[in-house]
Coordinates of C-alpha atoms and ligand atoms in Angstrom, one line a residue:
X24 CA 0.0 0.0 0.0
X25 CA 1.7 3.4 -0.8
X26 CA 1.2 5.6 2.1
X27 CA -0.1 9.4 2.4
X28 CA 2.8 11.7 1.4
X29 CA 4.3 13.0 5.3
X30 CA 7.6 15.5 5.9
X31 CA 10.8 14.4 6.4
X32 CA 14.0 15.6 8.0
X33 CA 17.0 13.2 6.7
X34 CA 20.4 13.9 7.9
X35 CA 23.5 12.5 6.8
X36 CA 26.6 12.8 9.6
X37 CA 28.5 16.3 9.3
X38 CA 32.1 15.0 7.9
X39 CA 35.3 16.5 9.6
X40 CA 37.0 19.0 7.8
X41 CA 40.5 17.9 8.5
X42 CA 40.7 15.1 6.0
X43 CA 38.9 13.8 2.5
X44 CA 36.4 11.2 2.4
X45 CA 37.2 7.6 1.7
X46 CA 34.5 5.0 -0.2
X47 CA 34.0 3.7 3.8
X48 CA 32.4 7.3 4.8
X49 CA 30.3 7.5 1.3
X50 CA 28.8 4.0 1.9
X51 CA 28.0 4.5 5.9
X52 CA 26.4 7.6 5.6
X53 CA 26.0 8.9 2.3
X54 CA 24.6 6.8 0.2
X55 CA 21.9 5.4 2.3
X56 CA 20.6 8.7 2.7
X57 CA 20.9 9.6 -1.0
X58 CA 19.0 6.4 -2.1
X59 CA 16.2 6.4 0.5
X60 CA 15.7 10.7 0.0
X61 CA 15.5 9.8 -3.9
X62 CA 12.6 7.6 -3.2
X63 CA 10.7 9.5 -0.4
X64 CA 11.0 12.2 -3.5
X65 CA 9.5 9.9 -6.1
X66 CA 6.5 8.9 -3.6
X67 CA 6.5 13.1 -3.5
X68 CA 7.3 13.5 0.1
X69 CA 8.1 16.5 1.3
X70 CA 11.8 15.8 2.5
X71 CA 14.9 18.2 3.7
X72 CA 17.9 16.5 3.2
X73 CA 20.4 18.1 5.3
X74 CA 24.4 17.8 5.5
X75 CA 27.5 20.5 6.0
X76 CA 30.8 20.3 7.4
X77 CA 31.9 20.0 11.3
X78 CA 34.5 22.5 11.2
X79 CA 35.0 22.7 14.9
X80 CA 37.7 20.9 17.2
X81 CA 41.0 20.6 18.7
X82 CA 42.0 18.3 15.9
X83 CA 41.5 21.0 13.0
X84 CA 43.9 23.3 15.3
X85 CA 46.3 21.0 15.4
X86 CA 46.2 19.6 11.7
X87 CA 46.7 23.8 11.1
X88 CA 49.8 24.0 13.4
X89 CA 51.3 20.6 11.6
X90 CA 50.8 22.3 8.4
X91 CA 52.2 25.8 9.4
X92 CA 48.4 26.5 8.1
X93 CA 45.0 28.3 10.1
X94 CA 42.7 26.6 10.8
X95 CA 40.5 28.9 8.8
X96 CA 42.4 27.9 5.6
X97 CA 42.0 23.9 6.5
X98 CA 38.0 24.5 6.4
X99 CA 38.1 26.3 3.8
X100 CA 40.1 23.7 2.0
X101 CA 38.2 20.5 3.0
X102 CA 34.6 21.9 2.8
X103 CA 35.3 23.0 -1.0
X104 CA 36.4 19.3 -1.5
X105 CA 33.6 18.2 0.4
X106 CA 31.2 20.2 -1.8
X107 CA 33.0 19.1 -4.6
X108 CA 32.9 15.2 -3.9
X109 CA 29.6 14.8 -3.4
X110 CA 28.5 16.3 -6.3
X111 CA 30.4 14.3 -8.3
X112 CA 28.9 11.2 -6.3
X113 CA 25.7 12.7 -7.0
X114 CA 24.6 12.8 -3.4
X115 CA 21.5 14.9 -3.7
X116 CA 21.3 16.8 -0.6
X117 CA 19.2 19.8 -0.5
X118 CA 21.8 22.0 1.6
X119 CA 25.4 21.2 2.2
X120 CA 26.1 23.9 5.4
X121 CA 28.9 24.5 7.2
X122 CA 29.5 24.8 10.9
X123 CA 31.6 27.9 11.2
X124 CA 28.6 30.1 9.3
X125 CA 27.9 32.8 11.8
X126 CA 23.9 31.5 11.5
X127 CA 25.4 28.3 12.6
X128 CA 27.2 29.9 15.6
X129 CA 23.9 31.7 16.7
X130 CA 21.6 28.3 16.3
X131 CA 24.1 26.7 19.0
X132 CA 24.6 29.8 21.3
X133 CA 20.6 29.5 21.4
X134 CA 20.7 26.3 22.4
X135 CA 23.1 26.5 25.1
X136 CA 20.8 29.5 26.1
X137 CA 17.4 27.8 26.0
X138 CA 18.9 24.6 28.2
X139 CA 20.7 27.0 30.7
X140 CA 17.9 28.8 31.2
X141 CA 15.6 25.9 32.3
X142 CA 18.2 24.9 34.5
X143 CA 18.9 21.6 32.5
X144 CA 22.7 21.9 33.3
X145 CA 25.3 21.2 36.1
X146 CA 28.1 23.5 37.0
X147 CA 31.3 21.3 38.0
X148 CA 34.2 22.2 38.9
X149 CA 37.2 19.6 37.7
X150 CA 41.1 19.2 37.5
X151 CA 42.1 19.6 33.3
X152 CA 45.8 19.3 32.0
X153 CA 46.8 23.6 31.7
X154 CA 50.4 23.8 29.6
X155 CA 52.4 26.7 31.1
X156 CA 54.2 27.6 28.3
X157 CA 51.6 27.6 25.9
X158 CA 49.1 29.5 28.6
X159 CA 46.6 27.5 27.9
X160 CA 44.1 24.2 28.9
X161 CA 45.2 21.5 26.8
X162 CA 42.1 19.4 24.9
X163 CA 42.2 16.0 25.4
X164 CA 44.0 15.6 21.4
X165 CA 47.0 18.0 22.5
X166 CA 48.2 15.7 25.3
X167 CA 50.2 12.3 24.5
X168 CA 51.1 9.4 26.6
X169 CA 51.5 6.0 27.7
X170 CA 48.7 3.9 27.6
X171 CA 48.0 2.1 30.6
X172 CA 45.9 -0.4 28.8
X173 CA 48.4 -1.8 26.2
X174 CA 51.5 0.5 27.1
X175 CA 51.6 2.5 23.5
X176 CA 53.4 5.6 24.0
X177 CA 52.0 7.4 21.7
X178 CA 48.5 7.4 23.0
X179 CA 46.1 10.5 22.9
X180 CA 44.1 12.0 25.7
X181 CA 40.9 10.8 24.7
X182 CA 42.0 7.8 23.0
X183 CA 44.9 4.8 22.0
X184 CA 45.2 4.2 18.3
X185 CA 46.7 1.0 18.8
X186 CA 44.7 -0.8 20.9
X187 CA 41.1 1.4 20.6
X188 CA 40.4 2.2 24.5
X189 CA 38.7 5.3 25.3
X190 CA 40.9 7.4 27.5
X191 CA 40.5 10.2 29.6
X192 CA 43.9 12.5 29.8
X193 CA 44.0 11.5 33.7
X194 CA 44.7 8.2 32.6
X195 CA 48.3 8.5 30.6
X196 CA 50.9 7.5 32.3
X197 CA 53.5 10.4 31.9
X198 CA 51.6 12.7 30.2
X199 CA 53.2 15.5 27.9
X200 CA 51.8 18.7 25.7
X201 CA 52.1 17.9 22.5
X202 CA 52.3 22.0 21.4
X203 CA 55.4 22.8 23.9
X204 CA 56.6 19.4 25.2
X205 CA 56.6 19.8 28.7
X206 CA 54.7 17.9 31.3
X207 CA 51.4 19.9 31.4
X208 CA 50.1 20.5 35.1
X209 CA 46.5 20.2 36.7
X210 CA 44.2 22.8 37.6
X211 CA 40.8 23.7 38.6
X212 CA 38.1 25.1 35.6
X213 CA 34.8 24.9 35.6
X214 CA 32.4 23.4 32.8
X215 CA 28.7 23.2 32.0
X216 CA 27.4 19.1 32.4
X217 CA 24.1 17.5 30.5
X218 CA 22.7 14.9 33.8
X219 CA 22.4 11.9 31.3
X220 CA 22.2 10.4 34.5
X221 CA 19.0 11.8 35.3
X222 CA 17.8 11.0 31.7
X223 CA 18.6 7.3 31.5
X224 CA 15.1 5.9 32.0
X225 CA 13.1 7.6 29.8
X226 CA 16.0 7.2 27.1
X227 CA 15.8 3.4 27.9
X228 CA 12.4 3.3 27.4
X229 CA 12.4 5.4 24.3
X230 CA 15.1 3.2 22.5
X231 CA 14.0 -0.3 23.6
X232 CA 9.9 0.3 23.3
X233 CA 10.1 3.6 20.9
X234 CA 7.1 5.2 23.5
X235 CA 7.8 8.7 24.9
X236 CA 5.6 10.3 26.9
X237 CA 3.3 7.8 26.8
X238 CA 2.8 8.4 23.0
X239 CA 3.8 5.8 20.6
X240 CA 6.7 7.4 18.9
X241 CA 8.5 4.2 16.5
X242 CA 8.7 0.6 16.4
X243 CA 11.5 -0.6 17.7
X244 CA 11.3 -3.3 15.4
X245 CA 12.5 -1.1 12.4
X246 CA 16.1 -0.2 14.0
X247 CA 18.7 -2.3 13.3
X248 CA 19.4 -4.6 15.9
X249 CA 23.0 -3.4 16.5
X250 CA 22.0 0.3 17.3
X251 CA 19.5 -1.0 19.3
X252 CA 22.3 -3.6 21.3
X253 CA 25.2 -0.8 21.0
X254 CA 22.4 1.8 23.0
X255 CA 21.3 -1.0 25.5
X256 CA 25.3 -1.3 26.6
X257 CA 25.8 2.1 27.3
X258 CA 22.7 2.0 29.0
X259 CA 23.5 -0.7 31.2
X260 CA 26.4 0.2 31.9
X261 CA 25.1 3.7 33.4
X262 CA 25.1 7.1 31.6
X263 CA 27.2 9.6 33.2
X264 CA 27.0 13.3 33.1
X265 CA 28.6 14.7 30.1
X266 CA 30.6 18.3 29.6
X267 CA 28.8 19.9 27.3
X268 CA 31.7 23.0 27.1
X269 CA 35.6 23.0 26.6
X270 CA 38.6 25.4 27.4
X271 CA 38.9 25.1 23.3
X272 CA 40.2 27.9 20.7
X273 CA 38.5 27.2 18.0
X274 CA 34.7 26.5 18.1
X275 CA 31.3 28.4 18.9
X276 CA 31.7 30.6 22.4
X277 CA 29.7 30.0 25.1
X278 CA 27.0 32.9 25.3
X279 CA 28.9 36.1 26.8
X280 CA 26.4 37.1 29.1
X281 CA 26.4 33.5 30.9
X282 CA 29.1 33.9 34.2
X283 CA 32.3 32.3 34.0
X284 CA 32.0 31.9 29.6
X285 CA 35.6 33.5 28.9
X286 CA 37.5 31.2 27.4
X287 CA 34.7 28.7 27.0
X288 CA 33.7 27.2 23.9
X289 CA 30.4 24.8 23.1
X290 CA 32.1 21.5 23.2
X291 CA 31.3 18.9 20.1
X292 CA 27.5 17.8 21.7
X293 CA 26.2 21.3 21.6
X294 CA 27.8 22.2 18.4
X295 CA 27.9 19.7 15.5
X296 CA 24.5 17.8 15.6
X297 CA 23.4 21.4 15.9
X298 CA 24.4 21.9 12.3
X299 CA 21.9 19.9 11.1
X300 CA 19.5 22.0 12.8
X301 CA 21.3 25.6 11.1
X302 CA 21.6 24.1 8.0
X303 CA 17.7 23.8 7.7
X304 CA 17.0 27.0 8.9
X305 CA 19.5 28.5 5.8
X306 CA 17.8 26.0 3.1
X307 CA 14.4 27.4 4.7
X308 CA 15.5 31.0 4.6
X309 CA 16.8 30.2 0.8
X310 CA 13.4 28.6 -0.5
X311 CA 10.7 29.8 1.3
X312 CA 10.1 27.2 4.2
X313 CA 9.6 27.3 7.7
X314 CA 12.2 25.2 9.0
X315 CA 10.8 24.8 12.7
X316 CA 7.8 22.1 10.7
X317 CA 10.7 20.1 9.9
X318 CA 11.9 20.0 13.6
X319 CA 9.2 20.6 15.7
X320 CA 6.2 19.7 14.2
X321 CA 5.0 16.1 16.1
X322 CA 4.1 14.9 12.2
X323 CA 7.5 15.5 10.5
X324 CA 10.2 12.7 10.6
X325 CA 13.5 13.0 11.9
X326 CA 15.9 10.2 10.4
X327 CA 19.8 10.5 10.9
X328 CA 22.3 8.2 8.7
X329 CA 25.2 7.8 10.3
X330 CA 28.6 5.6 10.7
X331 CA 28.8 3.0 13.4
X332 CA 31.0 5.0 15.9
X333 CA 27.8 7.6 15.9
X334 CA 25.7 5.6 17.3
X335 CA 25.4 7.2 21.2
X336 CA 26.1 10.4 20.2
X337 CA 22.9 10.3 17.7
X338 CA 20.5 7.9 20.2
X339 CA 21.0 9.1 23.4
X340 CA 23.3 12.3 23.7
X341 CA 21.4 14.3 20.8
X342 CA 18.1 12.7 21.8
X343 CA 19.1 14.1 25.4
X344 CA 20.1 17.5 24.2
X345 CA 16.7 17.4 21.9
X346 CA 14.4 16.4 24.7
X347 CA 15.9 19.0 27.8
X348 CA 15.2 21.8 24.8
X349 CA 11.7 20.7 25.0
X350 CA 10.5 22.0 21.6
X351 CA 12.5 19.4 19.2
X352 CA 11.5 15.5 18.0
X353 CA 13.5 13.2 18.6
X354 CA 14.7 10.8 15.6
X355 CA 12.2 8.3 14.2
X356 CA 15.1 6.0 13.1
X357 CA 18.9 6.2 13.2
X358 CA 20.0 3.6 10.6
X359 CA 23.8 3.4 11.5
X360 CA 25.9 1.1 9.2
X361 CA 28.8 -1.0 9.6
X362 CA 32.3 -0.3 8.8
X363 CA 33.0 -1.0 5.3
X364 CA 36.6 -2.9 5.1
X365 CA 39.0 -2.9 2.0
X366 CA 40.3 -6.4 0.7
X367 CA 39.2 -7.4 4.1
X368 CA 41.1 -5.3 6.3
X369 CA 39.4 -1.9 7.8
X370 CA 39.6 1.0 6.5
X371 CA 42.2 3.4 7.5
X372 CA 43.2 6.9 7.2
X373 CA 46.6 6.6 9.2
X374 CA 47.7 3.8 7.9
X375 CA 46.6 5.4 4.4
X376 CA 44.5 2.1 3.7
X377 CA 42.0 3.9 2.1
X378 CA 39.9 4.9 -1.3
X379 CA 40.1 8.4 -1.2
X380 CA 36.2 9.3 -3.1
X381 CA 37.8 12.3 -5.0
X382 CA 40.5 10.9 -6.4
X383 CA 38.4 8.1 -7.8
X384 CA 35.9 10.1 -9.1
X385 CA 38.3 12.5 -10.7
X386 CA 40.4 9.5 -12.3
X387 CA 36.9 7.8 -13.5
X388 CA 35.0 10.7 -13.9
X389 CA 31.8 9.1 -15.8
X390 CA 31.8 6.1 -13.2
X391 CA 29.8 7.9 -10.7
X392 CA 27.3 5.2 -11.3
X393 CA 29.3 2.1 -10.9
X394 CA 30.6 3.5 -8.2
X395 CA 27.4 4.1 -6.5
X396 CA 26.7 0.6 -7.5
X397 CA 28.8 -1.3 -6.0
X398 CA 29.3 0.8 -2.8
X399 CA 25.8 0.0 -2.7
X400 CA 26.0 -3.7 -3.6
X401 CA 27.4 -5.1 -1.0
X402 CA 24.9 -3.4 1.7
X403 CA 21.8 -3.4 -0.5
X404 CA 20.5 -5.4 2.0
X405 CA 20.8 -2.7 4.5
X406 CA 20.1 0.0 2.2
X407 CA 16.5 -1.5 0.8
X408 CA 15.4 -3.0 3.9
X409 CA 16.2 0.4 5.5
X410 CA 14.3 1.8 2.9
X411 CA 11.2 -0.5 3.4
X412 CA 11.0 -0.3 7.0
X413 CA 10.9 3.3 7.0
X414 CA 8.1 3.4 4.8
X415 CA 6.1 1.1 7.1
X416 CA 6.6 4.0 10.2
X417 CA 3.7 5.6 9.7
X418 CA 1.8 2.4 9.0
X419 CA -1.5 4.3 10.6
Ligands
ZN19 ZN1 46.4 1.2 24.2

């Protein structure tokens, strides 16, 4: 049966500007989204599909000091690419946005507002790495170390490479600043926290029953069973509170008038999934919409494709962030794929094991198709069965 024609929100993940996209990124996320938004189109749905680049980050600071570059010049570089490769892989979005646009800044400031406002965060105090030399709080990318896990000594703040434990920078074993050198040294600064803690239940009910509210929201039988499984660990393993703001350079400033914001900046949680939000409110403002139907109205549909290593940020920290706003949906589906792995062996940027979607498309520049085609081969399964559940949400 072909169902009444309803609105949709589809989001694809914001890519990093600090790097190109490899055939892995354009199959996860890409793809999916450009297949299912082509349909919803021809069954004349009314569909916003939404994507720009995450700009923001201690990493794009540091890619810019490694290449005697600014970090405004490594945006600038990587979104043109971006823009440029998926047009030539024909991804059909109906915005591509960007993260550092000043509307951008403003959508996230408002955020931050709305949530501090209604007293949704909690003020903590806690010890960070500060670099004397460099006069500065050190994000968790700028400090190395040793593992204590598998003993690499090369290991980041936030995370070892080789053996793929999270981190915290408290955890290194001789800890060093990677802009000066020297061994960094604690001290006290204060940060704004999201209580997931106080959020768990009704996010465990939401994911494993899809009711909010009371109110029937999806069926939990349309996600895929791994987001579903990946959600419940985090769950049971107990949702902590999480900073939603950084002692960062480059990123979106906490709102001035809010005590204690110098130096602050939004942390990733309150600023990239925000650009999906910014980016409809430009494509609006460019054609005539009203954006807020796509977001806020209860019949519009919220779907977010995204890679694997998304998945709690897009099920339970966005949902959070969504929910304590009070005026947002929350996703109707988050169809997270796999990793896709290269003659068997994952994918990987470092190691430069990778198919870099530009090049090919430049080298084989009327391939787009076969391209698309066998990036969508192997997970067609995914791909159309994502495509047919979906259509069966609003079986009513
Ligand atoms: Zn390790």
């Amino acid at each position: 049966m072909i169902h009444p024609p309803q609105r949709y929100i589809v989001t694809s993940a914001l890519p990093y500007a600090n790097g190109p996209l490899h055939i892995g990124h354009l199959t996860g996320a890409y793809l999916p989204a450009d297949i299912f938004v082509r349909m919803l189109r021809m069954l004349d749905n009314d569909v916003a599909f939404i994507c720009g680049s995450d700009e923001h980050g201690a990493a794009i600071t540091i890619r810019a000091l490694k290449d005697n570059s600014t970090p405004q010049a490594i945006i600038d570089k990587y979104h043109a690419l971006f823009q440029e490769t998926f047009l030539k892989a024909g991804i059909s979005f109906d915005i591509y946005h960007r993260t550092s646009s000043p509307l951008h800044h403003e959508t996230a400031q408002e955020f931050f507002r709305s949530l501090y406002a209604q007293g949704q965060f909690v003020e903590e105090e806690s010890e960070q790495y500060y670099d004397q030399e460099a006069g500065k709080f050190l994000a968790d990318r700028y400090i190395k170390g040793t593992c204590p896990k598998c003993s690499n000594p090369d290991a980041y703040g936030d995370q070892c490479e080789r053996c793929g434990s999270s981190l915290s920078p408290l955890e290194l074993i001789n800890p060093v600043s990677t802009i000066t050198g020297t061994k960094p040294e604690l001290r006290k600064t204060k940060h704004w926290y999201l209580p997931l803690d106080k959020y768990e239940s009704w996010l465990r009910t939401w994911v494993e029953t899809g009711v909010l509210d009371g109110v029937e929201h999806h069926d939990p039988a349309d996600w895929k069973t791994h987001v579903i499984g990946q959600c419940k660990s985090w769950l049971d393993g107990g949702l902590q509170p999480r900073a939603m703001t950084r002692d960062l350079d480059w990123g979106v400033d906490v709102p001035q008038e809010i005590p204690g914001s110098a130096g602050k900046k939004l942390y990733v949680w309150m600023d990239a999934p925000i650009g999906y939000v910014s980016a409809t409110k430009q494509w609006a403002a460019d054609n005539g919409k009203d954006w807020k139907a796509y977001w806020q109205d209860p019949e519009s549909s919220l779907i977010h494709f995204i890679g694997k290593d998304n998945i709690v940020f897009h099920c339970l920290i966005f949902p959070a962030i969504l929910k304590a706003h009070g005026q947002y949906n929350l996703p109707v589906n988050v169809p997270a794929n796999q990793f896709l792995n290269l003659e068997e062996q994952k994918i990987s940027t470092s190691r430069n094991w990778a198919i870099w979607v530009h090049e090919f498309l430049n080298e084989n520049p009327d391939q787009t198709d076969a391209l698309r085609y066998v990036l969508t081969y192997s997970p067609i399964s995914f791909a159309m069965a994502r495509c047919l559940s979906l259509m069966r949400i609003h079986r009513s």
